[in-house]
Short mmCIF file of N, CA and C in Angstrom, two decimals:
data_model
loop_
_atom_site.label_atom_id
_atom_site.label_comp_id
_atom_site.label_asym_id
_atom_site.label_seq_id
_atom_site.Cartn_x
_atom_site.Cartn_y
_atom_site.Cartn_z
N SER Z 1 10.38 7.34 -4.46
CA SER Z 1 10.78 6.19 -5.22
C SER Z 1 10.85 4.91 -4.32
N LEU Z 2 10.91 3.80 -4.91
CA LEU Z 2 10.93 2.54 -4.23
C LEU Z 2 12.39 2.29 -3.69
N LYS Z 3 12.58 2.44 -2.34
CA LYS Z 3 13.86 2.37 -1.76
C LYS Z 3 14.21 1.09 -1.19
N LYS Z 4 13.27 0.35 -0.65
CA LYS Z 4 13.60 -0.98 -0.07
C LYS Z 4 12.50 -1.99 -0.50
N VAL Z 5 12.87 -3.27 -0.50
CA VAL Z 5 12.09 -4.36 -0.81
C VAL Z 5 12.25 -5.48 0.18
N PHE Z 6 11.21 -6.07 0.71
CA PHE Z 6 11.34 -7.09 1.67
C PHE Z 6 10.38 -8.23 1.24
N GLY Z 7 10.55 -9.42 1.66
CA GLY Z 7 9.65 -10.50 1.46
C GLY Z 7 10.00 -11.42 0.21
N GLY Z 8 10.20 -10.87 -0.92
CA GLY Z 8 10.61 -11.58 -2.03
C GLY Z 8 9.51 -12.27 -2.78
N ALA Z 9 8.22 -12.02 -2.48
CA ALA Z 9 7.09 -12.69 -3.12
C ALA Z 9 6.83 -12.07 -4.45
N VAL Z 10 7.21 -10.83 -4.77
CA VAL Z 10 6.98 -10.16 -6.01
C VAL Z 10 8.28 -10.36 -6.81
N PRO Z 11 8.17 -10.91 -8.02
CA PRO Z 11 9.29 -11.02 -8.92
C PRO Z 11 9.97 -9.62 -9.23
N LYS Z 12 11.28 -9.61 -9.33
CA LYS Z 12 11.96 -8.39 -9.55
C LYS Z 12 11.60 -7.74 -10.86
N ALA Z 13 11.13 -8.57 -11.82
CA ALA Z 13 10.67 -8.00 -13.10
C ALA Z 13 9.52 -7.05 -12.95
N TYR Z 14 8.85 -7.08 -11.91
CA TYR Z 14 7.62 -6.16 -11.62
C TYR Z 14 7.95 -4.95 -10.83
N PHE Z 15 9.18 -4.91 -10.27
CA PHE Z 15 9.56 -3.73 -9.49
C PHE Z 15 9.37 -2.42 -10.23
N PRO Z 16 9.81 -2.37 -11.47
CA PRO Z 16 9.61 -1.10 -12.22
C PRO Z 16 8.15 -0.69 -12.36
N ALA Z 17 7.31 -1.68 -12.54
CA ALA Z 17 5.85 -1.29 -12.64
C ALA Z 17 5.30 -0.81 -11.32
N VAL Z 18 5.74 -1.43 -10.20
CA VAL Z 18 5.26 -0.94 -8.88
C VAL Z 18 5.78 0.51 -8.66
N GLU Z 19 7.04 0.75 -9.00
CA GLU Z 19 7.60 2.13 -8.85
C GLU Z 19 6.80 3.11 -9.81
N LYS Z 20 6.61 2.69 -11.01
CA LYS Z 20 5.89 3.65 -11.92
C LYS Z 20 4.54 3.90 -11.49
N GLY Z 21 3.81 2.99 -10.92
CA GLY Z 21 2.47 3.18 -10.32
C GLY Z 21 2.56 4.09 -9.18
N LEU Z 22 3.53 4.00 -8.30
CA LEU Z 22 3.70 4.91 -7.13
C LEU Z 22 3.91 6.33 -7.65
N ILE Z 23 4.79 6.48 -8.63
CA ILE Z 23 5.08 7.85 -9.18
C ILE Z 23 3.82 8.54 -9.69
N GLU Z 24 3.04 7.67 -10.48
CA GLU Z 24 1.66 8.21 -10.97
C GLU Z 24 0.75 8.48 -9.81
N SER Z 25 0.68 7.73 -8.72
CA SER Z 25 -0.15 7.92 -7.66
C SER Z 25 0.04 9.19 -6.86
N VAL Z 26 1.34 9.56 -6.72
CA VAL Z 26 1.66 10.77 -5.96
C VAL Z 26 1.49 12.09 -6.73
N LYS Z 27 1.20 11.95 -7.98
CA LYS Z 27 0.98 13.21 -8.69
C LYS Z 27 -0.17 14.03 -8.23
N GLU Z 28 -1.21 13.35 -7.64
CA GLU Z 28 -2.43 13.95 -7.19
C GLU Z 28 -2.82 13.24 -5.88
N GLY Z 29 -2.69 14.01 -4.73
CA GLY Z 29 -3.06 13.39 -3.45
C GLY Z 29 -4.58 13.22 -3.30
N VAL Z 30 -4.91 12.47 -2.29
CA VAL Z 30 -6.33 12.16 -2.03
C VAL Z 30 -7.07 13.35 -1.57
N ILE Z 31 -6.46 13.98 -0.54
CA ILE Z 31 -7.06 15.27 0.01
C ILE Z 31 -6.59 16.51 -0.62
N GLY Z 32 -7.43 17.23 -1.24
CA GLY Z 32 -7.01 18.51 -1.91
C GLY Z 32 -6.40 18.34 -3.24
N HIS Z 33 -6.08 17.14 -3.70
CA HIS Z 33 -5.59 16.84 -5.00
C HIS Z 33 -4.25 17.57 -5.35
N TYR Z 34 -3.52 17.71 -4.25
CA TYR Z 34 -2.13 18.47 -4.45
C TYR Z 34 -1.15 17.27 -4.62
N PRO Z 35 -0.01 17.57 -5.29
CA PRO Z 35 1.01 16.55 -5.40
C PRO Z 35 1.57 16.17 -4.04
N VAL Z 36 1.93 14.88 -3.79
CA VAL Z 36 2.57 14.46 -2.60
C VAL Z 36 4.05 14.44 -2.89
N LEU Z 37 4.73 15.09 -1.93
CA LEU Z 37 6.22 15.22 -2.16
C LEU Z 37 6.99 14.66 -0.97
N GLY Z 38 8.20 14.25 -1.19
CA GLY Z 38 9.18 13.81 -0.13
C GLY Z 38 8.82 12.49 0.55
N ILE Z 39 8.25 11.54 -0.13
CA ILE Z 39 7.99 10.32 0.42
C ILE Z 39 9.05 9.26 0.00
N GLN Z 40 9.19 8.20 0.85
CA GLN Z 40 9.92 7.01 0.54
C GLN Z 40 8.98 5.78 0.63
N ALA Z 41 9.25 4.79 -0.16
CA ALA Z 41 8.34 3.63 -0.18
C ALA Z 41 9.12 2.36 0.02
N THR Z 42 8.52 1.43 0.74
CA THR Z 42 9.04 0.11 0.88
C THR Z 42 8.05 -0.98 0.47
N LEU Z 43 8.42 -1.84 -0.43
CA LEU Z 43 7.55 -2.82 -0.79
C LEU Z 43 7.76 -3.97 0.20
N LEU Z 44 6.78 -4.22 1.07
CA LEU Z 44 6.97 -5.16 2.15
C LEU Z 44 6.66 -6.55 1.65
N ASP Z 45 5.63 -6.72 0.87
CA ASP Z 45 5.22 -8.09 0.45
C ASP Z 45 4.28 -7.97 -0.64
N GLY Z 46 3.91 -9.08 -1.17
CA GLY Z 46 2.87 -9.10 -2.21
C GLY Z 46 2.62 -10.56 -2.70
N SER Z 47 1.77 -10.72 -3.60
CA SER Z 47 1.60 -12.13 -4.04
C SER Z 47 1.73 -12.09 -5.56
N TYR Z 48 2.03 -13.19 -6.07
CA TYR Z 48 2.26 -13.39 -7.51
C TYR Z 48 1.61 -14.67 -7.95
N HIS Z 49 0.94 -14.59 -9.10
CA HIS Z 49 0.32 -15.85 -9.70
C HIS Z 49 0.72 -15.82 -11.21
N SER Z 50 1.29 -16.93 -11.58
CA SER Z 50 1.79 -17.02 -12.96
C SER Z 50 0.74 -16.69 -14.07
N VAL Z 51 -0.60 -16.89 -13.79
CA VAL Z 51 -1.60 -16.56 -14.75
C VAL Z 51 -2.18 -15.16 -14.61
N ASP Z 52 -2.53 -14.79 -13.27
CA ASP Z 52 -3.23 -13.63 -13.01
C ASP Z 52 -2.39 -12.35 -12.89
N SER Z 53 -1.09 -12.54 -12.58
CA SER Z 53 -0.28 -11.32 -12.34
C SER Z 53 0.24 -10.71 -13.69
N SER Z 54 0.31 -9.46 -13.73
CA SER Z 54 0.77 -8.73 -14.84
C SER Z 54 1.45 -7.44 -14.52
N GLU Z 55 2.07 -6.82 -15.39
CA GLU Z 55 2.76 -5.49 -15.08
C GLU Z 55 1.71 -4.47 -14.76
N GLN Z 56 0.63 -4.46 -15.50
CA GLN Z 56 -0.43 -3.44 -15.27
C GLN Z 56 -1.09 -3.64 -13.86
N ALA Z 57 -1.20 -4.89 -13.51
CA ALA Z 57 -1.85 -5.19 -12.18
C ALA Z 57 -0.89 -4.68 -11.05
N PHE Z 58 0.37 -4.81 -11.09
CA PHE Z 58 1.29 -4.31 -10.12
C PHE Z 58 1.33 -2.83 -10.17
N LYS Z 59 1.27 -2.21 -11.29
CA LYS Z 59 1.22 -0.74 -11.44
C LYS Z 59 -0.04 -0.22 -10.75
N ASN Z 60 -1.15 -0.77 -11.02
CA ASN Z 60 -2.45 -0.41 -10.46
C ASN Z 60 -2.60 -0.66 -9.02
N SER Z 61 -1.77 -1.48 -8.37
CA SER Z 61 -1.93 -1.86 -6.99
C SER Z 61 -1.60 -0.62 -6.14
N ASN Z 62 -0.89 0.31 -6.64
CA ASN Z 62 -0.61 1.56 -5.78
C ASN Z 62 -1.86 2.38 -5.59
N ASN Z 63 -2.79 2.34 -6.50
CA ASN Z 63 -4.12 3.02 -6.27
C ASN Z 63 -4.88 2.46 -5.11
N ASP Z 64 -4.74 1.19 -4.96
CA ASP Z 64 -5.46 0.55 -3.84
C ASP Z 64 -4.99 0.85 -2.53
N VAL Z 65 -3.62 1.09 -2.33
CA VAL Z 65 -3.01 1.35 -1.03
C VAL Z 65 -2.70 2.73 -0.79
N PHE Z 66 -2.57 3.57 -1.83
CA PHE Z 66 -2.19 4.96 -1.58
C PHE Z 66 -3.45 5.72 -1.23
#
């Protein structure tokens, strides 16, 4: 789960979307497609744009980094 947040560039309203995306991403790992267990996550930074940012975009961002 999302344990820590630094930076402050991502509005708090999107934190649940980031966490939900992480939970979905760890259901199937990249190698072997096994579930990933026992991790902690820290949202270090991000960017926000009033037109282009959405809940779905922040949720999907986990796929890019995981």
